[in-house]
Each structure stands twice: as C-alpha cells, then as structure tokens.
Amino acid sequence: MIDWKDVTLEDKPRIEDKICASGCHGADYGFANLYIWRKAYRPKIAFCDNRLLVGMPQWNVYAYPKGDGDVRNSMELLLDEAHGRGEKLVIRGLTDKTLEEFLPLYGDRFEISEDRDNADYIYTVAKLCDLPGRHLSSKRNHIKHFEKNGSWEFHKITADSCGVFTTCGTGEPIKASSIDEAKAFVDEFYREKDDPDLADEAGAIEEMFANYRELGFLGGMLYQNGEPVAFTAGTKLDDEVFDTHFEKALPGVEGAYTMVNREFARLVRAEYP
C-alpha cells in the first residue's frame, strides 16, 4: 500500500534531489509545478527506497518513479494499487533514458505509445539568446518590428524590489520590477481574457507569486514605451535544464512574445552560467 501525501513546501529539497538523480527533464514533475498546480490537479507524492512516486490516483495516472536505484519495488506498488481497483496502470513521463531501464523489466506487460500533444520542448540557451540561422529569421523579424515601435526595457523581477528602476536599498537604482507590479500586469491580462478555462492557470500563477522566493522562481518583465507588455517566469529543474513556466504578452503588441522569450533566455544565462 502506498502512503500518499499532499505536496508541501517542506518537500522541496527531497523532491528536487530525486528529480536531479533521475536525470529526466520532465517539467510536469518539477517541484514548483507540482506545488503551484496542486489545487487544480491534486497530485500526491510518496517515497519508496530512493524513488519519488507522483500520482493522481483519482484519475489513475502516475509518473514514472523518479530517482535512482532499483525501480522494481516502486513499480510493484503502483501496479498493486491500480490492479486493486480493477484498472490497468497508466504511467506518464517515460523518456529514452527511462525506457532503457523500463523495457527489460516491464516491456512485455505494457503498451507504450508516444504522446506528442503533451511533449516538452527543449531548446539550447544559445539558440534562444542569439536566434541564429535562416530558420529563425522570422523570430528576428518579429524583434525588429517590436524595436521599431518604441523604446523598450527588460527587467528582472526581484522579491525585494519596490518598483521599476528602484530597490528598497540605498544603492544606485537598478532596472528591477517588483512582484506587485508583475502580479498587477498578470491580473489585468486575465481580466481582459475573461476565459473560465484559464482559471486554473491564473490560480497557479497566484500560487507562484505567493511563494516566489521559496519556490526559487526567476522572472522578468518587458516594457515598451514605459508600459509593461509581457511577463515570464520559471525555475531550474536541475543543473542542465531551466523550465519556463509562464510567458504572457498583451495581444496586439507585435513581437512581444519573441522579445520576452529572447530576453528571458539571456537573463537565465546570466543567472545560471
């Protein structure tokens, strides 16, 4: 029997340790995502040997056990739980790396299919920062259009900032945006959208702002002609991969999404060289 529990902030170090040990870069199972989306999806966690178990038992969906060491005890627990309800076990998040471990042990017991609609997209920092080559020329053109429409700034969001161009300290003013300012922009974004289907996403962003420092978020705000036009934020998954959780731009601001994406990649590179 699996002793499932809700995700709490206190679980962060242990979960991140298992995620890093697994070497599998699945954004859905990074700690920040598990925490800020917990009210919408109600994920449960448990630990078995050196593995992290993540599941949504109410929907009979489970993640491939994260961590290292023998996976069989974890898999048998998941199999027993699903079969005890008279259901087949559904596992998400298998990768090329985990398939090497999984197939020799369980390949003859499962049907395996690719789920492209829920795949993560992984880009190199260099490509996002510099947009090289002909195949990225359209993105460079979007940025040129954005630049032609007025002066612009990109600021890091800092938890101790009092607002744009200021800090709460006594030093020289820096280009920093406050969490309150970012939150106001996002709140206005969702008010204008007025889409009930975005309620869960808005709730996840609210959780992010409420626990910004504790969850280790890095964020940025893009301004055009002194007005905020885009927001983005993310967290480290491990020492190789950074997960961009949210990217929002005002409709009608040409090139805003491309510009905020490029500038955030440059901020990530600067923060985590």
PDB file of C-alpha atoms in Angstrom:
ATOM      1  CA  MET A   1       0.000   0.000   0.000  1.00  0.00           C
ATOM      2  CA  ILE A   2       1.284   3.457  -0.925  1.00  0.00           C
ATOM      3  CA  ASP A   3       1.245   6.142   1.760  1.00  0.00           C
ATOM      4  CA  TRP A   4       0.278   9.084  -0.441  1.00  0.00           C
ATOM      5  CA  LYS A   5       0.511  12.644   0.869  1.00  0.00           C
ATOM      6  CA  ASP A   6      -0.118  16.157  -0.408  1.00  0.00           C
ATOM      7  CA  VAL A   7       2.785  18.251  -1.712  1.00  0.00           C
ATOM      8  CA  THR A   8       4.101  20.833   0.779  1.00  0.00           C
ATOM      9  CA  LEU A   9       6.910  23.386   0.677  1.00  0.00           C
ATOM     10  CA  GLU A  10       8.837  21.233   3.132  1.00  0.00           C
ATOM     11  CA  ASP A  11       9.088  18.520   0.458  1.00  0.00           C
ATOM     12  CA  LYS A  12      11.095  20.726  -1.908  1.00  0.00           C
ATOM     13  CA  PRO A  13      14.664  19.566  -1.048  1.00  0.00           C
ATOM     14  CA  ARG A  14      13.791  15.876  -1.101  1.00  0.00           C
ATOM     15  CA  ILE A  15      11.778  16.048  -4.323  1.00  0.00           C
ATOM     16  CA  GLU A  16      14.450  18.083  -6.108  1.00  0.00           C
ATOM     17  CA  ASP A  17      17.085  15.578  -5.000  1.00  0.00           C
ATOM     18  CA  LYS A  18      15.121  12.735  -6.614  1.00  0.00           C
ATOM     19  CA  ILE A  19      14.421  14.739  -9.776  1.00  0.00           C
ATOM     20  CA  CYS A  20      18.119  15.535 -10.202  1.00  0.00           C
ATOM     21  CA  ALA A  21      19.114  11.916  -9.549  1.00  0.00           C
ATOM     22  CA  SER A  22      16.738  10.680 -12.238  1.00  0.00           C
ATOM     23  CA  GLY A  23      18.332  12.788 -14.986  1.00  0.00           C
ATOM     24  CA  CYS A  24      14.893  13.046 -16.647  1.00  0.00           C
ATOM     25  CA  HIS A  25      13.827  16.542 -17.607  1.00  0.00           C
ATOM     26  CA  GLY A  26      10.058  16.304 -17.351  1.00  0.00           C
ATOM     27  CA  ALA A  27       8.674  19.740 -16.491  1.00  0.00           C
ATOM     28  CA  ASP A  28       5.377  18.377 -15.147  1.00  0.00           C
ATOM     29  CA  TYR A  29       7.149  16.749 -12.216  1.00  0.00           C
ATOM     30  CA  GLY A  30       9.483  19.548 -11.179  1.00  0.00           C
ATOM     31  CA  PHE A  31       8.731  20.652  -7.623  1.00  0.00           C
ATOM     32  CA  ALA A  32       7.488  24.137  -8.498  1.00  0.00           C
ATOM     33  CA  ASN A  33       4.965  22.756 -10.987  1.00  0.00           C
ATOM     34  CA  LEU A  34       3.734  20.116  -8.568  1.00  0.00           C
ATOM     35  CA  TYR A  35       3.233  22.778  -5.907  1.00  0.00           C
ATOM     36  CA  ILE A  36       1.637  25.656  -7.801  1.00  0.00           C
ATOM     37  CA  TRP A  37      -0.763  23.369  -9.713  1.00  0.00           C
ATOM     38  CA  ARG A  38      -1.649  21.216  -6.697  1.00  0.00           C
ATOM     39  CA  LYS A  39      -5.124  22.730  -6.241  1.00  0.00           C
ATOM     40  CA  ALA A  40      -6.055  22.135  -9.883  1.00  0.00           C
ATOM     41  CA  TYR A  41      -4.665  18.626 -10.351  1.00  0.00           C
ATOM     42  CA  ARG A  42      -4.370  17.368  -6.750  1.00  0.00           C
ATOM     43  CA  PRO A  43      -1.102  15.440  -7.224  1.00  0.00           C
ATOM     44  CA  LYS A  44       0.003  13.081  -4.468  1.00  0.00           C
ATOM     45  CA  ILE A  45       3.555  12.059  -3.610  1.00  0.00           C
ATOM     46  CA  ALA A  46       5.205   9.191  -1.781  1.00  0.00           C
ATOM     47  CA  PHE A  47       8.739   7.858  -1.364  1.00  0.00           C
ATOM     48  CA  CYS A  48       9.923   4.291  -1.893  1.00  0.00           C
ATOM     49  CA  ASP A  49      13.588   3.382  -1.451  1.00  0.00           C
ATOM     50  CA  ASN A  50      15.452   6.037  -3.473  1.00  0.00           C
ATOM     51  CA  ARG A  51      12.448   6.843  -5.656  1.00  0.00           C
ATOM     52  CA  LEU A  52       9.832   9.582  -5.715  1.00  0.00           C
ATOM     53  CA  LEU A  53       6.340   8.467  -6.637  1.00  0.00           C
ATOM     54  CA  VAL A  54       3.973  11.044  -8.121  1.00  0.00           C
ATOM     55  CA  GLY A  55       0.393  10.215  -8.934  1.00  0.00           C
ATOM     56  CA  MET A  56      -3.111  11.431  -9.458  1.00  0.00           C
ATOM     57  CA  PRO A  57      -4.870   8.303  -8.161  1.00  0.00           C
ATOM     58  CA  GLN A  58      -8.290   9.884  -8.730  1.00  0.00           C
ATOM     59  CA  TRP A  59      -7.582   9.655 -12.479  1.00  0.00           C
ATOM     60  CA  ASN A  60      -5.420   6.522 -12.383  1.00  0.00           C
ATOM     61  CA  VAL A  61      -2.409   8.404 -13.765  1.00  0.00           C
ATOM     62  CA  TYR A  62       1.113   8.094 -12.355  1.00  0.00           C
ATOM     63  CA  ALA A  63       4.558   9.376 -13.238  1.00  0.00           C
ATOM     64  CA  TYR A  64       7.440   7.050 -13.896  1.00  0.00           C
ATOM     65  CA  PRO A  65       9.233   6.810 -10.493  1.00  0.00           C
ATOM     66  CA  LYS A  66      11.918   9.492 -10.212  1.00  0.00           C
ATOM     67  CA  GLY A  67      15.308   8.895  -8.618  1.00  0.00           C
ATOM     68  CA  ASP A  68      17.918   6.169  -8.890  1.00  0.00           C
ATOM     69  CA  GLY A  69      18.468   2.627  -7.712  1.00  0.00           C
ATOM     70  CA  ASP A  70      16.218  -0.389  -8.295  1.00  0.00           C
ATOM     71  CA  VAL A  71      12.827   0.696  -9.646  1.00  0.00           C
ATOM     72  CA  ARG A  72      11.028  -2.621  -9.156  1.00  0.00           C
ATOM     73  CA  ASN A  73       9.684  -2.016  -5.636  1.00  0.00           C
ATOM     74  CA  SER A  74       8.184   1.294  -6.750  1.00  0.00           C
ATOM     75  CA  MET A  75       6.653  -0.200  -9.878  1.00  0.00           C
ATOM     76  CA  GLU A  76       5.161  -3.139  -7.986  1.00  0.00           C
ATOM     77  CA  LEU A  77       3.492  -0.751  -5.536  1.00  0.00           C
ATOM     78  CA  LEU A  78       1.958   1.195  -8.412  1.00  0.00           C
ATOM     79  CA  LEU A  79       0.839  -1.990 -10.145  1.00  0.00           C
ATOM     80  CA  ASP A  80      -0.751  -3.316  -6.957  1.00  0.00           C
ATOM     81  CA  GLU A  81      -2.656  -0.061  -6.397  1.00  0.00           C
ATOM     82  CA  ALA A  82      -4.062   0.101  -9.925  1.00  0.00           C
ATOM     83  CA  HIS A  83      -4.888  -3.614 -10.095  1.00  0.00           C
ATOM     84  CA  GLY A  84      -6.502  -3.413  -6.660  1.00  0.00           C
ATOM     85  CA  ARG A  85      -9.053  -1.048  -8.217  1.00  0.00           C
ATOM     86  CA  GLY A  86      -9.521  -3.342 -11.181  1.00  0.00           C
ATOM     87  CA  GLU A  87      -7.724  -0.930 -13.535  1.00  0.00           C
ATOM     88  CA  LYS A  88      -4.654  -1.031 -15.742  1.00  0.00           C
ATOM     89  CA  LEU A  89      -1.700   1.030 -14.573  1.00  0.00           C
ATOM     90  CA  VAL A  90      -1.165   4.178 -16.655  1.00  0.00           C
ATOM     91  CA  ILE A  91       2.369   5.626 -16.486  1.00  0.00           C
ATOM     92  CA  ARG A  92       3.353   9.029 -17.908  1.00  0.00           C
ATOM     93  CA  GLY A  93       6.717  10.638 -18.438  1.00  0.00           C
ATOM     94  CA  LEU A  94       8.817   7.814 -19.883  1.00  0.00           C
ATOM     95  CA  THR A  95      11.826   9.087 -21.809  1.00  0.00           C
ATOM     96  CA  ASP A  96      14.507   7.445 -23.936  1.00  0.00           C
ATOM     97  CA  LYS A  97      16.652   7.172 -20.821  1.00  0.00           C
ATOM     98  CA  THR A  98      13.993   5.622 -18.580  1.00  0.00           C
ATOM     99  CA  LEU A  99      12.896   3.256 -21.350  1.00  0.00           C
ATOM    100  CA  GLU A 100      16.361   1.693 -21.218  1.00  0.00           C
ATOM    101  CA  GLU A 101      15.644   0.790 -17.606  1.00  0.00           C
ATOM    102  CA  PHE A 102      11.955   0.038 -18.015  1.00  0.00           C
ATOM    103  CA  LEU A 103      11.777  -2.169 -21.115  1.00  0.00           C
ATOM    104  CA  PRO A 104      13.934  -5.084 -19.882  1.00  0.00           C
ATOM    105  CA  LEU A 105      11.851  -5.276 -16.693  1.00  0.00           C
ATOM    106  CA  TYR A 106       8.307  -4.469 -17.830  1.00  0.00           C
ATOM    107  CA  GLY A 107       8.315  -4.087 -21.592  1.00  0.00           C
ATOM    108  CA  ASP A 108       6.215  -7.213 -22.146  1.00  0.00           C
ATOM    109  CA  ARG A 109       3.487  -6.035 -19.712  1.00  0.00           C
ATOM    110  CA  PHE A 110       2.761  -2.554 -21.077  1.00  0.00           C
ATOM    111  CA  GLU A 111       1.577  -0.951 -24.267  1.00  0.00           C
ATOM    112  CA  ILE A 112       3.852   2.029 -24.951  1.00  0.00           C
ATOM    113  CA  SER A 113       2.798   4.996 -27.088  1.00  0.00           C
ATOM    114  CA  GLU A 114       4.193   8.444 -27.793  1.00  0.00           C
ATOM    115  CA  ASP A 115       2.147  11.400 -26.520  1.00  0.00           C
ATOM    116  CA  ARG A 116       3.273  14.273 -28.743  1.00  0.00           C
ATOM    117  CA  ASP A 117       0.498  16.606 -27.593  1.00  0.00           C
ATOM    118  CA  ASN A 118       1.975  16.660 -24.079  1.00  0.00           C
ATOM    119  CA  ALA A 119       5.644  16.661 -25.005  1.00  0.00           C
ATOM    120  CA  ASP A 120       8.101  19.187 -23.582  1.00  0.00           C
ATOM    121  CA  TYR A 121      10.121  21.313 -25.983  1.00  0.00           C
ATOM    122  CA  ILE A 122      13.789  21.647 -25.112  1.00  0.00           C
ATOM    123  CA  TYR A 123      15.952  24.392 -26.607  1.00  0.00           C
ATOM    124  CA  THR A 124      19.578  25.327 -26.114  1.00  0.00           C
ATOM    125  CA  VAL A 125      20.201  28.604 -24.329  1.00  0.00           C
ATOM    126  CA  ALA A 126      22.472  29.756 -27.160  1.00  0.00           C
ATOM    127  CA  LYS A 127      19.733  29.302 -29.756  1.00  0.00           C
ATOM    128  CA  LEU A 128      17.153  31.246 -27.737  1.00  0.00           C
ATOM    129  CA  CYS A 129      19.594  34.029 -26.881  1.00  0.00           C
ATOM    130  CA  ASP A 130      21.060  34.581 -30.328  1.00  0.00           C
ATOM    131  CA  LEU A 131      18.409  33.239 -32.759  1.00  0.00           C
ATOM    132  CA  PRO A 132      20.995  32.167 -35.347  1.00  0.00           C
ATOM    133  CA  GLY A 133      20.404  30.829 -38.848  1.00  0.00           C
ATOM    134  CA  ARG A 134      17.843  31.216 -41.600  1.00  0.00           C
ATOM    135  CA  HIS A 135      15.200  29.052 -39.915  1.00  0.00           C
ATOM    136  CA  LEU A 136      14.959  31.600 -37.071  1.00  0.00           C
ATOM    137  CA  SER A 137      14.822  34.651 -39.350  1.00  0.00           C
ATOM    138  CA  SER A 138      11.088  35.117 -38.694  1.00  0.00           C
ATOM    139  CA  LYS A 139      11.767  35.497 -34.963  1.00  0.00           C
ATOM    140  CA  ARG A 140      14.469  38.067 -35.672  1.00  0.00           C
ATOM    141  CA  ASN A 141      11.975  39.950 -37.846  1.00  0.00           C
ATOM    142  CA  HIS A 142       9.413  39.950 -35.021  1.00  0.00           C
ATOM    143  CA  ILE A 143      12.021  41.508 -32.756  1.00  0.00           C
ATOM    144  CA  LYS A 144      12.858  44.185 -35.345  1.00  0.00           C
ATOM    145  CA  HIS A 145       9.183  45.141 -35.544  1.00  0.00           C
ATOM    146  CA  PHE A 146       8.985  45.305 -31.769  1.00  0.00           C
ATOM    147  CA  GLU A 147      12.036  47.572 -31.592  1.00  0.00           C
ATOM    148  CA  LYS A 148      10.609  49.917 -34.246  1.00  0.00           C
ATOM    149  CA  ASN A 149       7.508  50.570 -32.151  1.00  0.00           C
ATOM    150  CA  GLY A 150       9.315  52.442 -29.415  1.00  0.00           C
ATOM    151  CA  SER A 151      11.908  52.243 -26.666  1.00  0.00           C
ATOM    152  CA  TRP A 152      11.948  49.099 -24.583  1.00  0.00           C
ATOM    153  CA  GLU A 153      13.383  47.662 -21.375  1.00  0.00           C
ATOM    154  CA  PHE A 154      13.547  44.194 -19.844  1.00  0.00           C
ATOM    155  CA  HIS A 155      13.779  43.933 -16.058  1.00  0.00           C
ATOM    156  CA  LYS A 156      14.380  41.082 -13.691  1.00  0.00           C
ATOM    157  CA  ILE A 157      11.605  40.617 -11.122  1.00  0.00           C
ATOM    158  CA  THR A 158      13.067  40.693  -7.631  1.00  0.00           C
ATOM    159  CA  ALA A 159      11.240  39.896  -4.419  1.00  0.00           C
ATOM    160  CA  ASP A 160      12.835  42.862  -2.607  1.00  0.00           C
ATOM    161  CA  SER A 161      12.221  45.461  -5.331  1.00  0.00           C
ATOM    162  CA  CYS A 162       9.933  48.426  -4.701  1.00  0.00           C
ATOM    163  CA  GLY A 163       9.268  49.001  -8.404  1.00  0.00           C
ATOM    164  CA  VAL A 164      10.790  49.784 -11.759  1.00  0.00           C
ATOM    165  CA  PHE A 165      14.234  51.407 -11.630  1.00  0.00           C
ATOM    166  CA  THR A 166      14.270  51.281  -7.813  1.00  0.00           C
ATOM    167  CA  THR A 167      15.210  48.986  -4.977  1.00  0.00           C
ATOM    168  CA  CYS A 168      14.442  49.111  -1.296  1.00  0.00           C
ATOM    169  CA  GLY A 169      18.135  49.557  -0.520  1.00  0.00           C
ATOM    170  CA  THR A 170      20.202  52.706  -0.541  1.00  0.00           C
ATOM    171  CA  GLY A 171      22.352  51.850  -3.556  1.00  0.00           C
ATOM    172  CA  GLU A 172      22.110  53.037  -7.139  1.00  0.00           C
ATOM    173  CA  PRO A 173      18.751  52.470  -8.856  1.00  0.00           C
ATOM    174  CA  ILE A 174      18.652  49.293 -10.922  1.00  0.00           C
ATOM    175  CA  LYS A 175      16.284  48.023 -13.585  1.00  0.00           C
ATOM    176  CA  ALA A 176      14.128  45.769 -11.456  1.00  0.00           C
ATOM    177  CA  SER A 177      10.410  45.091 -11.282  1.00  0.00           C
ATOM    178  CA  SER A 178       8.526  44.223  -8.130  1.00  0.00           C
ATOM    179  CA  ILE A 179       6.352  41.175  -7.612  1.00  0.00           C
ATOM    180  CA  ASP A 180       3.399  43.506  -7.010  1.00  0.00           C
ATOM    181  CA  GLU A 181       3.931  45.120 -10.404  1.00  0.00           C
ATOM    182  CA  ALA A 182       4.221  41.751 -12.158  1.00  0.00           C
ATOM    183  CA  LYS A 183       1.121  40.492 -10.362  1.00  0.00           C
ATOM    184  CA  ALA A 184      -0.851  43.578 -11.396  1.00  0.00           C
ATOM    185  CA  PHE A 185       0.121  43.002 -15.037  1.00  0.00           C
ATOM    186  CA  VAL A 186      -0.886  39.331 -14.931  1.00  0.00           C
ATOM    187  CA  ASP A 187      -4.172  40.098 -13.145  1.00  0.00           C
ATOM    188  CA  GLU A 188      -5.043  42.590 -15.869  1.00  0.00           C
ATOM    189  CA  PHE A 189      -4.071  40.036 -18.535  1.00  0.00           C
ATOM    190  CA  TYR A 190      -6.568  37.510 -17.178  1.00  0.00           C
ATOM    191  CA  ARG A 191      -9.289  40.113 -16.698  1.00  0.00           C
ATOM    192  CA  GLU A 192      -9.032  41.060 -20.361  1.00  0.00           C
ATOM    193  CA  LYS A 193      -9.045  37.412 -21.443  1.00  0.00           C
ATOM    194  CA  ASP A 194     -12.155  36.710 -19.327  1.00  0.00           C
ATOM    195  CA  ASP A 195     -11.803  32.992 -20.074  1.00  0.00           C
ATOM    196  CA  PRO A 196     -13.097  30.489 -17.468  1.00  0.00           C
ATOM    197  CA  ASP A 197     -10.788  27.850 -18.953  1.00  0.00           C
ATOM    198  CA  LEU A 198      -7.804  29.880 -17.701  1.00  0.00           C
ATOM    199  CA  ALA A 199      -8.963  29.892 -14.065  1.00  0.00           C
ATOM    200  CA  ASP A 200      -6.637  27.051 -13.046  1.00  0.00           C
ATOM    201  CA  GLU A 201      -3.681  28.715 -14.747  1.00  0.00           C
ATOM    202  CA  ALA A 202      -4.451  32.031 -13.045  1.00  0.00           C
ATOM    203  CA  GLY A 203      -4.598  30.185  -9.720  1.00  0.00           C
ATOM    204  CA  ALA A 204      -1.209  28.568 -10.385  1.00  0.00           C
ATOM    205  CA  ILE A 205       0.351  31.974 -11.112  1.00  0.00           C
ATOM    206  CA  GLU A 206      -1.168  33.337  -7.907  1.00  0.00           C
ATOM    207  CA  GLU A 207       0.494  30.475  -6.003  1.00  0.00           C
ATOM    208  CA  MET A 208       3.765  31.306  -7.729  1.00  0.00           C
ATOM    209  CA  PHE A 209       3.672  34.940  -6.644  1.00  0.00           C
ATOM    210  CA  ALA A 210       2.684  33.997  -3.088  1.00  0.00           C
ATOM    211  CA  ASN A 211       5.741  31.704  -2.800  1.00  0.00           C
ATOM    212  CA  TYR A 212       8.063  33.314  -5.333  1.00  0.00           C
ATOM    213  CA  ARG A 213      11.271  33.254  -3.297  1.00  0.00           C
ATOM    214  CA  GLU A 214      10.602  29.929  -1.551  1.00  0.00           C
ATOM    215  CA  LEU A 215       9.993  28.148  -4.864  1.00  0.00           C
ATOM    216  CA  GLY A 216      13.121  29.610  -6.447  1.00  0.00           C
ATOM    217  CA  PHE A 217      11.397  31.463  -9.288  1.00  0.00           C
ATOM    218  CA  LEU A 218      13.233  33.735 -11.697  1.00  0.00           C
ATOM    219  CA  GLY A 219      11.088  36.162 -13.657  1.00  0.00           C
ATOM    220  CA  GLY A 220      11.182  39.126 -15.969  1.00  0.00           C
ATOM    221  CA  MET A 221       9.019  41.977 -17.281  1.00  0.00           C
ATOM    222  CA  LEU A 222       9.188  43.541 -20.736  1.00  0.00           C
ATOM    223  CA  TYR A 223       8.289  47.209 -21.231  1.00  0.00           C
ATOM    224  CA  GLN A 224       7.571  49.212 -24.358  1.00  0.00           C
ATOM    225  CA  ASN A 225       7.447  52.989 -24.179  1.00  0.00           C
ATOM    226  CA  GLY A 226       7.440  52.727 -20.396  1.00  0.00           C
ATOM    227  CA  GLU A 227       4.451  50.394 -20.169  1.00  0.00           C
ATOM    228  CA  PRO A 228       4.548  46.679 -19.264  1.00  0.00           C
ATOM    229  CA  VAL A 229       3.692  44.465 -22.240  1.00  0.00           C
ATOM    230  CA  ALA A 230       4.927  40.986 -21.284  1.00  0.00           C
ATOM    231  CA  PHE A 231       5.791  38.791 -18.312  1.00  0.00           C
ATOM    232  CA  THR A 232       7.625  35.490 -17.922  1.00  0.00           C
ATOM    233  CA  ALA A 233       8.899  33.280 -15.087  1.00  0.00           C
ATOM    234  CA  GLY A 234      10.463  29.880 -14.487  1.00  0.00           C
ATOM    235  CA  THR A 235      12.598  27.662 -12.267  1.00  0.00           C
ATOM    236  CA  LYS A 236      15.602  25.370 -12.542  1.00  0.00           C
ATOM    237  CA  LEU A 237      14.735  21.696 -12.975  1.00  0.00           C
ATOM    238  CA  ASP A 238      18.335  20.636 -12.361  1.00  0.00           C
ATOM    239  CA  ASP A 239      21.854  21.744 -13.286  1.00  0.00           C
ATOM    240  CA  GLU A 240      21.178  21.305 -17.013  1.00  0.00           C
ATOM    241  CA  VAL A 241      17.596  22.402 -17.625  1.00  0.00           C
ATOM    242  CA  PHE A 242      15.573  25.523 -16.843  1.00  0.00           C
ATOM    243  CA  ASP A 243      11.780  25.345 -17.107  1.00  0.00           C
ATOM    244  CA  THR A 244       9.876  28.393 -18.371  1.00  0.00           C
ATOM    245  CA  HIS A 245       6.513  28.023 -16.634  1.00  0.00           C
ATOM    246  CA  PHE A 246       4.696  31.114 -17.873  1.00  0.00           C
ATOM    247  CA  GLU A 247       5.016  33.557 -20.750  1.00  0.00           C
ATOM    248  CA  LYS A 248       2.299  36.184 -21.193  1.00  0.00           C
ATOM    249  CA  ALA A 249       2.166  39.175 -23.534  1.00  0.00           C
ATOM    250  CA  LEU A 250      -0.500  41.736 -24.368  1.00  0.00           C
ATOM    251  CA  PRO A 251      -2.410  40.953 -27.558  1.00  0.00           C
ATOM    252  CA  GLY A 252      -1.668  43.326 -30.393  1.00  0.00           C
ATOM    253  CA  VAL A 253       1.902  44.110 -29.294  1.00  0.00           C
ATOM    254  CA  GLU A 254       3.821  42.795 -32.274  1.00  0.00           C
ATOM    255  CA  GLY A 255       6.921  40.822 -31.368  1.00  0.00           C
ATOM    256  CA  ALA A 256       6.333  40.949 -27.598  1.00  0.00           C
ATOM    257  CA  TYR A 257       6.356  37.170 -27.138  1.00  0.00           C
ATOM    258  CA  THR A 258       9.523  36.737 -29.191  1.00  0.00           C
ATOM    259  CA  MET A 259      11.292  39.580 -27.424  1.00  0.00           C
ATOM    260  CA  VAL A 260      10.388  38.494 -23.886  1.00  0.00           C
ATOM    261  CA  ASN A 261      11.465  34.943 -24.738  1.00  0.00           C
ATOM    262  CA  ARG A 262      14.856  36.087 -26.000  1.00  0.00           C
ATOM    263  CA  GLU A 263      15.498  38.485 -23.140  1.00  0.00           C
ATOM    264  CA  PHE A 264      14.494  35.903 -20.539  1.00  0.00           C
ATOM    265  CA  ALA A 265      16.871  33.362 -22.073  1.00  0.00           C
ATOM    266  CA  ARG A 266      19.642  35.939 -21.740  1.00  0.00           C
ATOM    267  CA  LEU A 267      18.676  36.538 -18.101  1.00  0.00           C
ATOM    268  CA  VAL A 268      18.735  32.789 -17.409  1.00  0.00           C
ATOM    269  CA  ARG A 269      22.178  32.555 -18.992  1.00  0.00           C
ATOM    270  CA  ALA A 270      23.423  35.407 -16.841  1.00  0.00           C
ATOM    271  CA  GLU A 271      21.928  33.987 -13.634  1.00  0.00           C
ATOM    272  CA  TYR A 272      22.971  30.367 -14.224  1.00  0.00           C
ATOM    273  CA  PRO A 273      26.124  30.454 -16.382  1.00  0.00           C
TER     274      PRO A 273
END
